[in-house]
Amino acid sequence: MPSNVVKVLYRLNKAGFKAYLVGGSVRDLMLGREPKDFDIGTDAKPAEIRRLFRNSRIIGRRFRLAHIYFQDGIIEAATFRRTPEEDEQESAPDELLITSDNTFGTPRQDAFRRDFTINALFYNIDDFSVLDYVGGIRDLEDRIVRCIGDPGIRFQEDPVRMMRACEFAARLGFTIEPRTRDGVVEWADELSKAAPARITEELIQLLRCGHAGSAIQWMLDLGLVDVLLPEVLDMVSAEAQGLGDLGALLPVIDTRMAEGEEISDSALVAAVLLPTVLLARGRKEAKLRRPLSRKEVVTVVQRATRDFLQRFSLAKAKAQGMLEALIGFQRLCEPGWTPARRRRYAGDTSFPDALSLFGLMVEATGQGREELEEWQEAGRLAAAERAKSKPPRRRGRGGGG
């Protein structure tokens, strides 16, 4: 564990609080994987954590917790929770959706309110033991994603858990336990009740997990795609329309993520929507019996992505970036570019995301490699020109000049 994590755990314990490493970090360490982040569970209240760590602040509304800031990252410390009572919720009568999660509890209560058994393990640094109230160690050994408690209740409480089940199964190479799997199928429609911001965050995380292709396949098999992301079905339709194997876009994204390539959130979402846009453009051109003008292309992109943007809650800048990437991609596909015009267009702010999208498309379909190389060269030349045109930095007076 990083030294800062150890420092936080010991300081909380020294102050008289229980403090455990919790959740995914324990799971990943037990699987021999490197955790992305380290979370701490404690019986200290958020305000008590804030008083103990001057380098922290309290965040969240639905789920209040403390972020403890260090130079090399943030450590999240959350007070143990329990499942809230019915009169502690703001949801409609007969609905189980959790709207407030600030009812504090014991470590055991906290374990039973978590989503899956493999995420409910606690590591106690005092005696180097792992606390397992729910059978998570057995499920790690059996490579199973299993819901804690009744899947129907857990998925109604938080429908995003169904997406997470698919992501964990894909990322860890696990299977989903039959009762949990049946629960996803039965309650898939509940995803429409989830907060758009949360499902957007989960979708971005899924696309970045390195196993998006497998996760989306799980979602397809369990009926989540129809509710959440019907645009994925256009990846299959696109090949039948002669647009190439766009279903390969997701495996290509997974490869790029594994290689550590930087792709913006806007470009990732644009890649998912690209088959939908291309099919919409094809239908429009077939109807008009001519290629679309650039203005008409913009209209097609906006209309083809409208439903997606209503379902999800992309930040305004990311949504605009996604639209510009899809429109820019169409520009890169146009014939007749001269080297000079390529360089000029490569200086446009939308070019990097459009080029990322173009590269993913070429890798997925195997078509357009020569054009891709020309655009990549234009990008390098444009970047060099920008570097030359930057004014030199002025030296301060405090030096020995």
mmCIF file of C-alpha atoms in Angstrom:
data_model
loop_
_atom_site.group_PDB
_atom_site.id
_atom_site.type_symbol
_atom_site.label_atom_id
_atom_site.label_comp_id
_atom_site.label_asym_id
_atom_site.label_seq_id
_atom_site.Cartn_x
_atom_site.Cartn_y
_atom_site.Cartn_z
ATOM 1 C CA MET A 1 0.000 0.000 0.000
ATOM 2 C CA PRO A 2 1.184 3.563 -0.626
ATOM 3 C CA SER A 3 2.693 5.200 2.444
ATOM 4 C CA ASN A 4 -0.024 7.864 2.564
ATOM 5 C CA VAL A 5 -2.724 5.184 2.830
ATOM 6 C CA VAL A 6 -0.872 3.567 5.732
ATOM 7 C CA LYS A 7 -0.450 7.003 7.337
ATOM 8 C CA VAL A 8 -4.193 7.735 7.177
ATOM 9 C CA LEU A 9 -5.152 4.318 8.557
ATOM 10 C CA TYR A 10 -2.743 4.576 11.496
ATOM 11 C CA ARG A 11 -3.704 8.177 12.324
ATOM 12 C CA LEU A 12 -7.395 7.262 12.460
ATOM 13 C CA ASN A 13 -6.631 4.229 14.650
ATOM 14 C CA LYS A 14 -4.374 6.274 16.941
ATOM 15 C CA ALA A 15 -7.212 8.799 17.376
ATOM 16 C CA GLY A 16 -9.459 5.981 18.644
ATOM 17 C CA PHE A 17 -11.403 5.241 15.462
ATOM 18 C CA LYS A 18 -11.780 1.993 13.538
ATOM 19 C CA ALA A 19 -10.297 2.345 10.061
ATOM 20 C CA TYR A 20 -10.056 -0.321 7.375
ATOM 21 C CA LEU A 21 -8.966 -0.468 3.760
ATOM 22 C CA VAL A 22 -12.224 -1.275 1.965
ATOM 23 C CA GLY A 23 -13.811 -2.288 -1.312
ATOM 24 C CA GLY A 24 -12.124 -2.661 -4.667
ATOM 25 C CA SER A 25 -8.588 -2.073 -3.406
ATOM 26 C CA VAL A 26 -8.812 -5.105 -1.082
ATOM 27 C CA ARG A 27 -10.333 -7.164 -3.910
ATOM 28 C CA ASP A 28 -7.579 -6.214 -6.350
ATOM 29 C CA LEU A 29 -4.748 -6.781 -3.842
ATOM 30 C CA MET A 30 -6.097 -10.260 -3.082
ATOM 31 C CA LEU A 31 -6.231 -10.986 -6.823
ATOM 32 C CA GLY A 32 -2.642 -9.795 -7.282
ATOM 33 C CA ARG A 33 -3.763 -6.771 -9.287
ATOM 34 C CA GLU A 34 -2.665 -3.167 -8.795
ATOM 35 C CA PRO A 35 -5.568 -1.086 -7.407
ATOM 36 C CA LYS A 36 -6.491 2.116 -9.222
ATOM 37 C CA ASP A 37 -7.227 3.838 -5.922
ATOM 38 C CA PHE A 38 -7.414 3.126 -2.204
ATOM 39 C CA ASP A 39 -10.561 3.811 -0.168
ATOM 40 C CA ILE A 40 -10.861 3.801 3.599
ATOM 41 C CA GLY A 41 -13.878 2.955 5.732
ATOM 42 C CA THR A 42 -14.043 4.274 9.270
ATOM 43 C CA ASP A 43 -16.435 4.904 12.152
ATOM 44 C CA ALA A 44 -15.225 8.511 12.252
ATOM 45 C CA LYS A 45 -17.879 10.948 11.005
ATOM 46 C CA PRO A 46 -16.998 13.201 8.043
ATOM 47 C CA ALA A 47 -16.568 16.233 10.335
ATOM 48 C CA GLU A 48 -14.281 14.219 12.634
ATOM 49 C CA ILE A 49 -12.134 13.171 9.671
ATOM 50 C CA ARG A 50 -11.989 16.820 8.604
ATOM 51 C CA ARG A 51 -10.751 17.884 12.052
ATOM 52 C CA LEU A 52 -8.145 15.120 12.111
ATOM 53 C CA PHE A 53 -6.740 15.884 8.642
ATOM 54 C CA ARG A 54 -6.180 19.544 7.811
ATOM 55 C CA ASN A 55 -5.471 18.502 4.193
ATOM 56 C CA SER A 56 -9.040 17.209 3.695
ATOM 57 C CA ARG A 57 -12.460 18.468 2.768
ATOM 58 C CA ILE A 58 -15.962 17.040 2.903
ATOM 59 C CA ILE A 59 -17.664 16.353 -0.424
ATOM 60 C CA GLY A 60 -20.941 14.871 -1.641
ATOM 61 C CA ARG A 61 -24.609 15.331 -0.904
ATOM 62 C CA ARG A 62 -26.243 11.939 -1.426
ATOM 63 C CA PHE A 63 -23.138 10.329 0.097
ATOM 64 C CA ARG A 64 -21.023 12.634 2.283
ATOM 65 C CA LEU A 65 -17.397 11.623 2.719
ATOM 66 C CA ALA A 66 -13.941 13.130 3.087
ATOM 67 C CA HIS A 67 -11.219 13.538 0.492
ATOM 68 C CA ILE A 68 -7.729 13.673 1.996
ATOM 69 C CA TYR A 69 -5.293 15.427 -0.322
ATOM 70 C CA PHE A 70 -1.635 14.534 -0.826
ATOM 71 C CA GLN A 71 0.842 15.640 -3.473
ATOM 72 C CA ASP A 72 0.585 12.310 -5.289
ATOM 73 C CA GLY A 73 -3.195 11.880 -5.112
ATOM 74 C CA ILE A 74 -6.407 11.765 -3.088
ATOM 75 C CA ILE A 75 -7.449 9.201 -0.485
ATOM 76 C CA GLU A 76 -11.175 8.792 0.074
ATOM 77 C CA ALA A 77 -12.376 8.151 3.631
ATOM 78 C CA ALA A 78 -16.051 7.281 4.132
ATOM 79 C CA THR A 79 -17.948 6.654 7.357
ATOM 80 C CA PHE A 80 -19.436 3.160 7.684
ATOM 81 C CA ARG A 81 -23.050 3.185 6.447
ATOM 82 C CA ARG A 82 -26.114 1.077 7.046
ATOM 83 C CA THR A 83 -29.126 0.523 4.799
ATOM 84 C CA PRO A 84 -31.456 3.497 5.439
ATOM 85 C CA GLU A 85 -34.943 2.959 6.803
ATOM 86 C CA GLU A 86 -37.979 3.750 4.635
ATOM 87 C CA ASP A 87 -38.755 6.986 6.504
ATOM 88 C CA GLU A 88 -35.185 8.186 5.899
ATOM 89 C CA GLN A 89 -35.674 8.286 2.111
ATOM 90 C CA GLU A 90 -37.158 10.832 -0.268
ATOM 91 C CA SER A 91 -38.191 8.338 -2.964
ATOM 92 C CA ALA A 92 -41.821 7.737 -3.917
ATOM 93 C CA PRO A 93 -43.942 5.241 -1.915
ATOM 94 C CA ASP A 94 -43.244 1.604 -2.850
ATOM 95 C CA GLU A 95 -39.958 2.603 -4.524
ATOM 96 C CA LEU A 96 -36.673 1.240 -3.177
ATOM 97 C CA LEU A 97 -34.407 3.752 -4.936
ATOM 98 C CA ILE A 98 -31.906 5.120 -2.396
ATOM 99 C CA THR A 99 -31.899 8.915 -2.472
ATOM 100 C CA SER A 100 -29.874 9.552 0.685
ATOM 101 C CA ASP A 101 -27.018 7.455 1.978
ATOM 102 C CA ASN A 102 -25.830 9.260 5.101
ATOM 103 C CA THR A 103 -27.188 6.862 7.722
ATOM 104 C CA PHE A 104 -24.120 5.709 9.617
ATOM 105 C CA GLY A 105 -23.618 2.165 10.914
ATOM 106 C CA THR A 106 -21.158 -0.566 11.901
ATOM 107 C CA PRO A 107 -18.563 -2.313 9.700
ATOM 108 C CA ARG A 108 -20.849 -5.337 9.422
ATOM 109 C CA GLN A 109 -23.832 -3.156 8.420
ATOM 110 C CA ASP A 110 -21.599 -1.366 5.925
ATOM 111 C CA ALA A 111 -20.534 -4.661 4.348
ATOM 112 C CA PHE A 112 -24.141 -5.797 3.864
ATOM 113 C CA ARG A 113 -25.188 -2.531 2.153
ATOM 114 C CA ARG A 114 -22.472 -2.836 -0.510
ATOM 115 C CA ASP A 115 -23.216 -4.105 -4.007
ATOM 116 C CA PHE A 116 -21.263 -7.338 -4.528
ATOM 117 C CA THR A 117 -19.538 -9.761 -2.183
ATOM 118 C CA ILE A 118 -16.135 -9.246 -3.813
ATOM 119 C CA ASN A 119 -16.373 -5.513 -3.023
ATOM 120 C CA ALA A 120 -17.286 -5.962 0.652
ATOM 121 C CA LEU A 121 -13.933 -7.093 2.057
ATOM 122 C CA PHE A 122 -12.191 -5.005 4.743
ATOM 123 C CA TYR A 123 -8.469 -5.071 5.523
ATOM 124 C CA ASN A 124 -7.511 -4.328 9.129
ATOM 125 C CA ILE A 125 -3.985 -2.927 9.276
ATOM 126 C CA ASP A 126 -3.834 -3.459 13.049
ATOM 127 C CA ASP A 127 -3.613 -7.252 12.817
ATOM 128 C CA PHE A 128 -3.254 -7.694 9.014
ATOM 129 C CA SER A 129 -6.545 -9.579 8.767
ATOM 130 C CA VAL A 130 -9.268 -9.451 6.127
ATOM 131 C CA LEU A 131 -12.803 -9.131 7.477
ATOM 132 C CA ASP A 132 -15.348 -11.010 5.351
ATOM 133 C CA TYR A 133 -18.974 -10.801 6.463
ATOM 134 C CA VAL A 134 -20.553 -11.827 3.138
ATOM 135 C CA GLY A 135 -18.522 -14.676 1.592
ATOM 136 C CA GLY A 136 -16.447 -12.451 -0.679
ATOM 137 C CA ILE A 137 -13.238 -14.468 -0.309
ATOM 138 C CA ARG A 138 -15.001 -17.623 -1.510
ATOM 139 C CA ASP A 139 -16.423 -15.759 -4.513
ATOM 140 C CA LEU A 140 -12.977 -14.364 -5.360
ATOM 141 C CA GLU A 141 -11.645 -17.919 -5.383
ATOM 142 C CA ASP A 142 -14.590 -19.124 -7.503
ATOM 143 C CA ARG A 143 -14.325 -16.044 -9.800
ATOM 144 C CA ILE A 144 -17.966 -15.059 -9.338
ATOM 145 C CA VAL A 145 -19.777 -11.700 -9.245
ATOM 146 C CA ARG A 146 -22.559 -12.181 -6.696
ATOM 147 C CA CYS A 147 -25.050 -9.614 -5.388
ATOM 148 C CA ILE A 148 -25.255 -9.181 -1.610
ATOM 149 C CA GLY A 149 -28.800 -10.056 -0.553
ATOM 150 C CA ASP A 150 -31.797 -10.094 -2.888
ATOM 151 C CA PRO A 151 -30.688 -8.875 -6.353
ATOM 152 C CA GLY A 152 -34.136 -7.430 -7.076
ATOM 153 C CA ILE A 153 -33.990 -5.236 -3.991
ATOM 154 C CA ARG A 154 -30.360 -4.223 -4.553
ATOM 155 C CA PHE A 155 -30.952 -3.270 -8.197
ATOM 156 C CA GLN A 156 -34.035 -1.253 -7.345
ATOM 157 C CA GLU A 157 -32.081 0.569 -4.634
ATOM 158 C CA ASP A 158 -29.383 1.512 -7.137
ATOM 159 C CA PRO A 159 -29.956 0.455 -10.785
ATOM 160 C CA VAL A 160 -26.384 1.415 -11.755
ATOM 161 C CA ARG A 161 -25.273 -1.732 -9.917
ATOM 162 C CA MET A 162 -26.448 -3.716 -12.952
ATOM 163 C CA MET A 163 -23.922 -1.900 -15.155
ATOM 164 C CA ARG A 164 -21.235 -2.474 -12.537
ATOM 165 C CA ALA A 165 -21.936 -6.210 -12.472
ATOM 166 C CA CYS A 166 -21.234 -6.358 -16.211
ATOM 167 C CA GLU A 167 -18.098 -4.254 -15.880
ATOM 168 C CA PHE A 168 -16.665 -6.352 -13.023
ATOM 169 C CA ALA A 169 -17.381 -9.609 -14.856
ATOM 170 C CA ALA A 170 -15.605 -8.263 -17.928
ATOM 171 C CA ARG A 171 -12.689 -6.583 -16.181
ATOM 172 C CA LEU A 172 -11.911 -9.477 -13.835
ATOM 173 C CA GLY A 173 -12.769 -12.297 -16.240
ATOM 174 C CA PHE A 174 -15.427 -13.551 -13.774
ATOM 175 C CA THR A 175 -18.869 -14.992 -14.394
ATOM 176 C CA ILE A 176 -22.071 -13.510 -12.963
ATOM 177 C CA GLU A 177 -23.833 -15.763 -10.460
ATOM 178 C CA PRO A 178 -27.180 -17.060 -11.884
ATOM 179 C CA ARG A 179 -29.467 -15.364 -9.323
ATOM 180 C CA THR A 180 -27.676 -12.052 -9.856
ATOM 181 C CA ARG A 181 -27.865 -12.523 -13.631
ATOM 182 C CA ASP A 182 -31.605 -13.237 -13.473
ATOM 183 C CA GLY A 183 -32.054 -10.118 -11.352
ATOM 184 C CA VAL A 184 -30.422 -7.959 -14.018
ATOM 185 C CA VAL A 185 -32.701 -9.389 -16.705
ATOM 186 C CA GLU A 186 -35.816 -8.841 -14.562
ATOM 187 C CA TRP A 187 -35.007 -5.306 -13.425
ATOM 188 C CA ALA A 188 -33.183 -3.915 -16.481
ATOM 189 C CA ASP A 189 -35.884 -1.275 -17.008
ATOM 190 C CA GLU A 190 -35.005 0.274 -13.633
ATOM 191 C CA LEU A 191 -31.934 1.809 -15.283
ATOM 192 C CA SER A 192 -34.224 4.458 -16.745
ATOM 193 C CA LYS A 193 -34.748 5.740 -13.167
ATOM 194 C CA ALA A 194 -31.037 6.164 -12.423
ATOM 195 C CA ALA A 195 -29.614 9.666 -12.253
ATOM 196 C CA PRO A 196 -28.229 10.544 -15.724
ATOM 197 C CA ALA A 197 -25.017 11.882 -14.176
ATOM 198 C CA ARG A 198 -24.347 8.535 -12.499
ATOM 199 C CA ILE A 199 -24.952 6.373 -15.559
ATOM 200 C CA THR A 200 -22.818 8.766 -17.602
ATOM 201 C CA GLU A 201 -19.970 8.419 -15.110
ATOM 202 C CA GLU A 202 -20.368 4.639 -15.156
ATOM 203 C CA LEU A 203 -20.390 4.521 -18.972
ATOM 204 C CA ILE A 204 -17.161 6.532 -19.204
ATOM 205 C CA GLN A 205 -15.569 4.279 -16.598
ATOM 206 C CA LEU A 206 -16.730 1.202 -18.507
ATOM 207 C CA LEU A 207 -15.246 2.514 -21.766
ATOM 208 C CA ARG A 208 -11.939 3.119 -19.982
ATOM 209 C CA CYS A 209 -11.743 -0.199 -18.112
ATOM 210 C CA GLY A 210 -9.863 -1.976 -20.912
ATOM 211 C CA HIS A 211 -12.612 -4.584 -21.310
ATOM 212 C CA ALA A 212 -15.431 -2.484 -22.762
ATOM 213 C CA GLY A 213 -16.132 -5.015 -25.526
ATOM 214 C CA SER A 214 -16.745 -7.819 -23.044
ATOM 215 C CA ALA A 215 -18.721 -5.550 -20.674
ATOM 216 C CA ILE A 216 -21.022 -4.380 -23.470
ATOM 217 C CA GLN A 217 -21.500 -8.008 -24.521
ATOM 218 C CA TRP A 218 -22.651 -8.834 -20.974
ATOM 219 C CA MET A 219 -25.017 -5.838 -21.115
ATOM 220 C CA LEU A 220 -26.315 -7.036 -24.482
ATOM 221 C CA ASP A 221 -26.901 -10.574 -23.212
ATOM 222 C CA LEU A 222 -28.734 -9.354 -20.085
ATOM 223 C CA GLY A 223 -30.967 -6.785 -21.799
ATOM 224 C CA LEU A 224 -29.307 -3.598 -20.551
ATOM 225 C CA VAL A 225 -28.278 -2.347 -23.985
ATOM 226 C CA ASP A 226 -31.900 -1.987 -25.139
ATOM 227 C CA VAL A 227 -32.624 0.269 -22.169
ATOM 228 C CA LEU A 228 -29.382 2.190 -21.845
ATOM 229 C CA LEU A 229 -27.406 2.159 -25.070
ATOM 230 C CA PRO A 230 -29.418 1.029 -28.107
ATOM 231 C CA GLU A 231 -26.837 2.790 -30.304
ATOM 232 C CA VAL A 232 -24.582 -0.240 -29.760
ATOM 233 C CA LEU A 233 -26.958 -2.286 -31.908
ATOM 234 C CA ASP A 234 -26.029 -0.045 -34.848
ATOM 235 C CA MET A 235 -22.496 -1.486 -34.706
ATOM 236 C CA VAL A 236 -23.930 -4.753 -35.986
ATOM 237 C CA SER A 237 -26.264 -3.067 -38.490
ATOM 238 C CA ALA A 238 -23.382 -1.040 -39.928
ATOM 239 C CA GLU A 239 -21.556 -4.099 -41.270
ATOM 240 C CA ALA A 240 -24.714 -5.266 -43.032
ATOM 241 C CA GLN A 241 -24.870 -1.828 -44.684
ATOM 242 C CA GLY A 242 -21.322 -2.191 -46.008
ATOM 243 C CA LEU A 243 -19.683 0.184 -43.507
ATOM 244 C CA GLY A 244 -17.221 -2.408 -42.202
ATOM 245 C CA ASP A 245 -17.013 -4.284 -38.914
ATOM 246 C CA LEU A 246 -17.780 -1.408 -36.561
ATOM 247 C CA GLY A 247 -18.344 -3.918 -33.779
ATOM 248 C CA ALA A 248 -14.542 -4.026 -33.654
ATOM 249 C CA LEU A 249 -14.471 -0.429 -32.398
ATOM 250 C CA LEU A 250 -14.824 -1.560 -28.777
ATOM 251 C CA PRO A 251 -11.978 -4.128 -28.883
ATOM 252 C CA VAL A 252 -9.807 -1.450 -30.549
ATOM 253 C CA ILE A 253 -10.635 0.962 -27.708
ATOM 254 C CA ASP A 254 -9.719 -1.769 -25.218
ATOM 255 C CA THR A 255 -6.344 -2.249 -26.906
ATOM 256 C CA ARG A 256 -5.658 1.487 -26.853
ATOM 257 C CA MET A 257 -6.583 1.689 -23.154
ATOM 258 C CA ALA A 258 -4.270 -1.239 -22.369
ATOM 259 C CA GLU A 259 -1.449 0.561 -24.194
ATOM 260 C CA GLY A 260 -2.056 3.691 -22.132
ATOM 261 C CA GLU A 261 -3.059 5.867 -25.081
ATOM 262 C CA GLU A 262 -4.750 9.127 -24.159
ATOM 263 C CA ILE A 263 -8.243 9.384 -25.639
ATOM 264 C CA SER A 264 -10.600 12.074 -24.396
ATOM 265 C CA ASP A 265 -14.022 11.252 -22.951
ATOM 266 C CA SER A 266 -15.560 13.126 -25.897
ATOM 267 C CA ALA A 267 -13.768 10.923 -28.443
ATOM 268 C CA LEU A 268 -14.667 7.718 -26.560
ATOM 269 C CA VAL A 269 -18.371 8.559 -26.524
ATOM 270 C CA ALA A 270 -18.159 9.682 -30.152
ATOM 271 C CA ALA A 271 -16.744 6.250 -31.062
ATOM 272 C CA VAL A 272 -19.809 4.534 -29.570
ATOM 273 C CA LEU A 273 -22.112 6.834 -31.539
ATOM 274 C CA LEU A 274 -20.156 6.768 -34.811
ATOM 275 C CA PRO A 275 -22.066 3.793 -36.342
ATOM 276 C CA THR A 276 -25.394 5.507 -35.556
ATOM 277 C CA VAL A 277 -24.211 8.703 -37.244
ATOM 278 C CA LEU A 278 -22.854 6.901 -40.308
ATOM 279 C CA LEU A 279 -26.081 4.929 -40.739
ATOM 280 C CA ALA A 280 -28.144 8.119 -40.398
ATOM 281 C CA ARG A 281 -25.982 9.833 -43.000
ATOM 282 C CA GLY A 282 -26.298 6.864 -45.344
ATOM 283 C CA ARG A 283 -30.088 6.895 -45.077
ATOM 284 C CA LYS A 284 -30.220 10.636 -45.753
ATOM 285 C CA GLU A 285 -27.950 10.424 -48.784
ATOM 286 C CA ALA A 286 -29.901 7.472 -50.174
ATOM 287 C CA LYS A 287 -33.094 9.473 -49.836
ATOM 288 C CA LEU A 288 -31.608 12.569 -51.513
ATOM 289 C CA ARG A 289 -29.563 10.514 -54.013
ATOM 290 C CA ARG A 290 -26.523 12.746 -53.526
ATOM 291 C CA PRO A 291 -23.733 13.382 -51.002
ATOM 292 C CA LEU A 292 -24.594 15.699 -48.111
ATOM 293 C CA SER A 293 -23.178 19.188 -47.805
ATOM 294 C CA ARG A 294 -21.136 20.041 -44.714
ATOM 295 C CA LYS A 295 -24.084 21.944 -43.264
ATOM 296 C CA GLU A 296 -26.348 18.938 -43.805
ATOM 297 C CA VAL A 297 -23.768 16.675 -42.148
ATOM 298 C CA VAL A 298 -23.859 18.872 -39.037
ATOM 299 C CA THR A 299 -27.655 18.556 -38.927
ATOM 300 C CA VAL A 300 -27.472 14.748 -39.304
ATOM 301 C CA VAL A 301 -24.930 14.465 -36.462
ATOM 302 C CA GLN A 302 -27.032 16.622 -34.152
ATOM 303 C CA ARG A 303 -30.206 14.647 -34.839
ATOM 304 C CA ALA A 304 -28.525 11.231 -34.624
ATOM 305 C CA THR A 305 -27.057 12.009 -31.186
ATOM 306 C CA ARG A 306 -30.084 13.806 -29.714
ATOM 307 C CA ASP A 307 -31.612 10.773 -27.985
ATOM 308 C CA PHE A 308 -28.269 9.823 -26.440
ATOM 309 C CA LEU A 309 -27.735 13.314 -25.038
ATOM 310 C CA GLN A 310 -31.226 13.242 -23.505
ATOM 311 C CA ARG A 311 -30.494 9.929 -21.771
ATOM 312 C CA PHE A 312 -27.062 10.850 -20.486
ATOM 313 C CA SER A 313 -25.721 13.891 -18.683
ATOM 314 C CA LEU A 314 -22.495 14.810 -20.422
ATOM 315 C CA ALA A 315 -20.901 18.049 -19.286
ATOM 316 C CA LYS A 316 -21.532 20.794 -21.829
ATOM 317 C CA ALA A 317 -17.890 20.929 -22.945
ATOM 318 C CA LYS A 318 -17.711 17.134 -23.381
ATOM 319 C CA ALA A 319 -21.000 17.027 -25.286
ATOM 320 C CA GLN A 320 -19.760 19.775 -27.602
ATOM 321 C CA GLY A 321 -16.448 17.955 -28.008
ATOM 322 C CA MET A 322 -18.292 14.761 -28.928
ATOM 323 C CA LEU A 323 -20.327 16.554 -31.606
ATOM 324 C CA GLU A 324 -17.233 18.270 -32.987
ATOM 325 C CA ALA A 325 -15.360 14.946 -33.105
ATOM 326 C CA LEU A 326 -18.166 13.318 -35.107
ATOM 327 C CA ILE A 327 -18.437 16.289 -37.461
ATOM 328 C CA GLY A 328 -14.659 16.547 -37.776
ATOM 329 C CA PHE A 329 -14.437 12.838 -38.581
ATOM 330 C CA GLN A 330 -16.680 13.435 -41.591
ATOM 331 C CA ARG A 331 -14.349 16.240 -42.715
ATOM 332 C CA LEU A 332 -11.305 13.944 -42.532
ATOM 333 C CA CYS A 333 -13.093 11.461 -44.798
ATOM 334 C CA GLU A 334 -13.647 14.039 -47.538
ATOM 335 C CA PRO A 335 -11.602 13.613 -50.754
ATOM 336 C CA GLY A 336 -9.452 16.260 -52.398
ATOM 337 C CA TRP A 337 -7.405 17.583 -49.470
ATOM 338 C CA THR A 338 -4.107 19.232 -50.379
ATOM 339 C CA PRO A 339 -1.168 19.061 -47.920
ATOM 340 C CA ALA A 340 -1.507 22.793 -47.181
ATOM 341 C CA ARG A 341 -5.225 22.535 -46.455
ATOM 342 C CA ARG A 342 -4.618 19.491 -44.284
ATOM 343 C CA ARG A 343 -2.100 21.443 -42.186
ATOM 344 C CA ARG A 344 -4.501 24.345 -41.764
ATOM 345 C CA TYR A 345 -7.357 22.100 -40.677
ATOM 346 C CA ALA A 346 -5.036 20.200 -38.326
ATOM 347 C CA GLY A 347 -4.746 23.435 -36.358
ATOM 348 C CA ASP A 348 -8.462 23.395 -35.528
ATOM 349 C CA THR A 349 -9.300 22.728 -31.872
ATOM 350 C CA SER A 350 -11.580 19.824 -32.842
ATOM 351 C CA PHE A 351 -8.847 18.066 -34.831
ATOM 352 C CA PRO A 352 -7.249 15.902 -32.074
ATOM 353 C CA ASP A 353 -10.542 14.190 -31.159
ATOM 354 C CA ALA A 354 -11.532 13.829 -34.825
ATOM 355 C CA LEU A 355 -8.137 12.250 -35.524
ATOM 356 C CA SER A 356 -8.540 9.862 -32.551
ATOM 357 C CA LEU A 357 -11.903 8.809 -33.935
ATOM 358 C CA PHE A 358 -10.467 8.399 -37.438
ATOM 359 C CA GLY A 359 -7.667 6.228 -36.048
ATOM 360 C CA LEU A 360 -10.097 3.992 -34.165
ATOM 361 C CA MET A 361 -12.206 3.588 -37.311
ATOM 362 C CA VAL A 362 -9.199 2.684 -39.463
ATOM 363 C CA GLU A 363 -8.006 0.129 -36.904
ATOM 364 C CA ALA A 364 -11.487 -1.415 -36.664
ATOM 365 C CA THR A 365 -12.180 -1.658 -40.391
ATOM 366 C CA GLY A 366 -8.673 -1.882 -41.870
ATOM 367 C CA GLN A 367 -9.612 0.841 -44.367
ATOM 368 C CA GLY A 368 -8.110 4.300 -44.801
ATOM 369 C CA ARG A 369 -4.593 3.703 -43.426
ATOM 370 C CA GLU A 370 -2.941 5.888 -46.070
ATOM 371 C CA GLU A 371 -5.300 8.786 -45.314
ATOM 372 C CA LEU A 372 -4.708 8.315 -41.595
ATOM 373 C CA GLU A 373 -0.942 8.603 -42.062
ATOM 374 C CA GLU A 374 -1.411 11.794 -44.087
ATOM 375 C CA TRP A 375 -3.583 13.305 -41.366
ATOM 376 C CA GLN A 376 -1.141 12.260 -38.657
ATOM 377 C CA GLU A 377 1.677 13.948 -40.568
ATOM 378 C CA ALA A 378 -0.470 17.070 -40.970
ATOM 379 C CA GLY A 379 -1.030 17.033 -37.216
ATOM 380 C CA ARG A 380 2.701 16.831 -36.527
ATOM 381 C CA LEU A 381 3.457 19.693 -38.921
ATOM 382 C CA ALA A 382 0.669 21.847 -37.442
ATOM 383 C CA ALA A 383 1.988 21.204 -33.936
ATOM 384 C CA ALA A 384 5.508 22.167 -35.017
ATOM 385 C CA GLU A 385 4.219 25.387 -36.574
ATOM 386 C CA ARG A 386 2.350 26.267 -33.376
ATOM 387 C CA ALA A 387 5.474 25.664 -31.317
ATOM 388 C CA LYS A 388 7.505 27.992 -33.567
ATOM 389 C CA SER A 389 4.911 30.747 -33.435
ATOM 390 C CA LYS A 390 4.781 30.863 -29.643
ATOM 391 C CA PRO A 391 6.501 33.984 -28.266
ATOM 392 C CA PRO A 392 9.584 33.253 -26.152
ATOM 393 C CA ARG A 393 9.047 33.268 -22.405
ATOM 394 C CA ARG A 394 10.267 36.458 -20.752
ATOM 395 C CA ARG A 395 12.969 35.975 -18.185
ATOM 396 C CA GLY A 396 12.358 37.374 -14.733
ATOM 397 C CA ARG A 397 14.529 40.071 -13.262
ATOM 398 C CA GLY A 398 15.610 37.981 -10.343
ATOM 399 C CA GLY A 399 18.107 35.915 -12.354
ATOM 400 C CA GLY A 400 21.720 36.713 -12.953
ATOM 401 C CA GLY A 401 21.106 38.340 -16.370
#
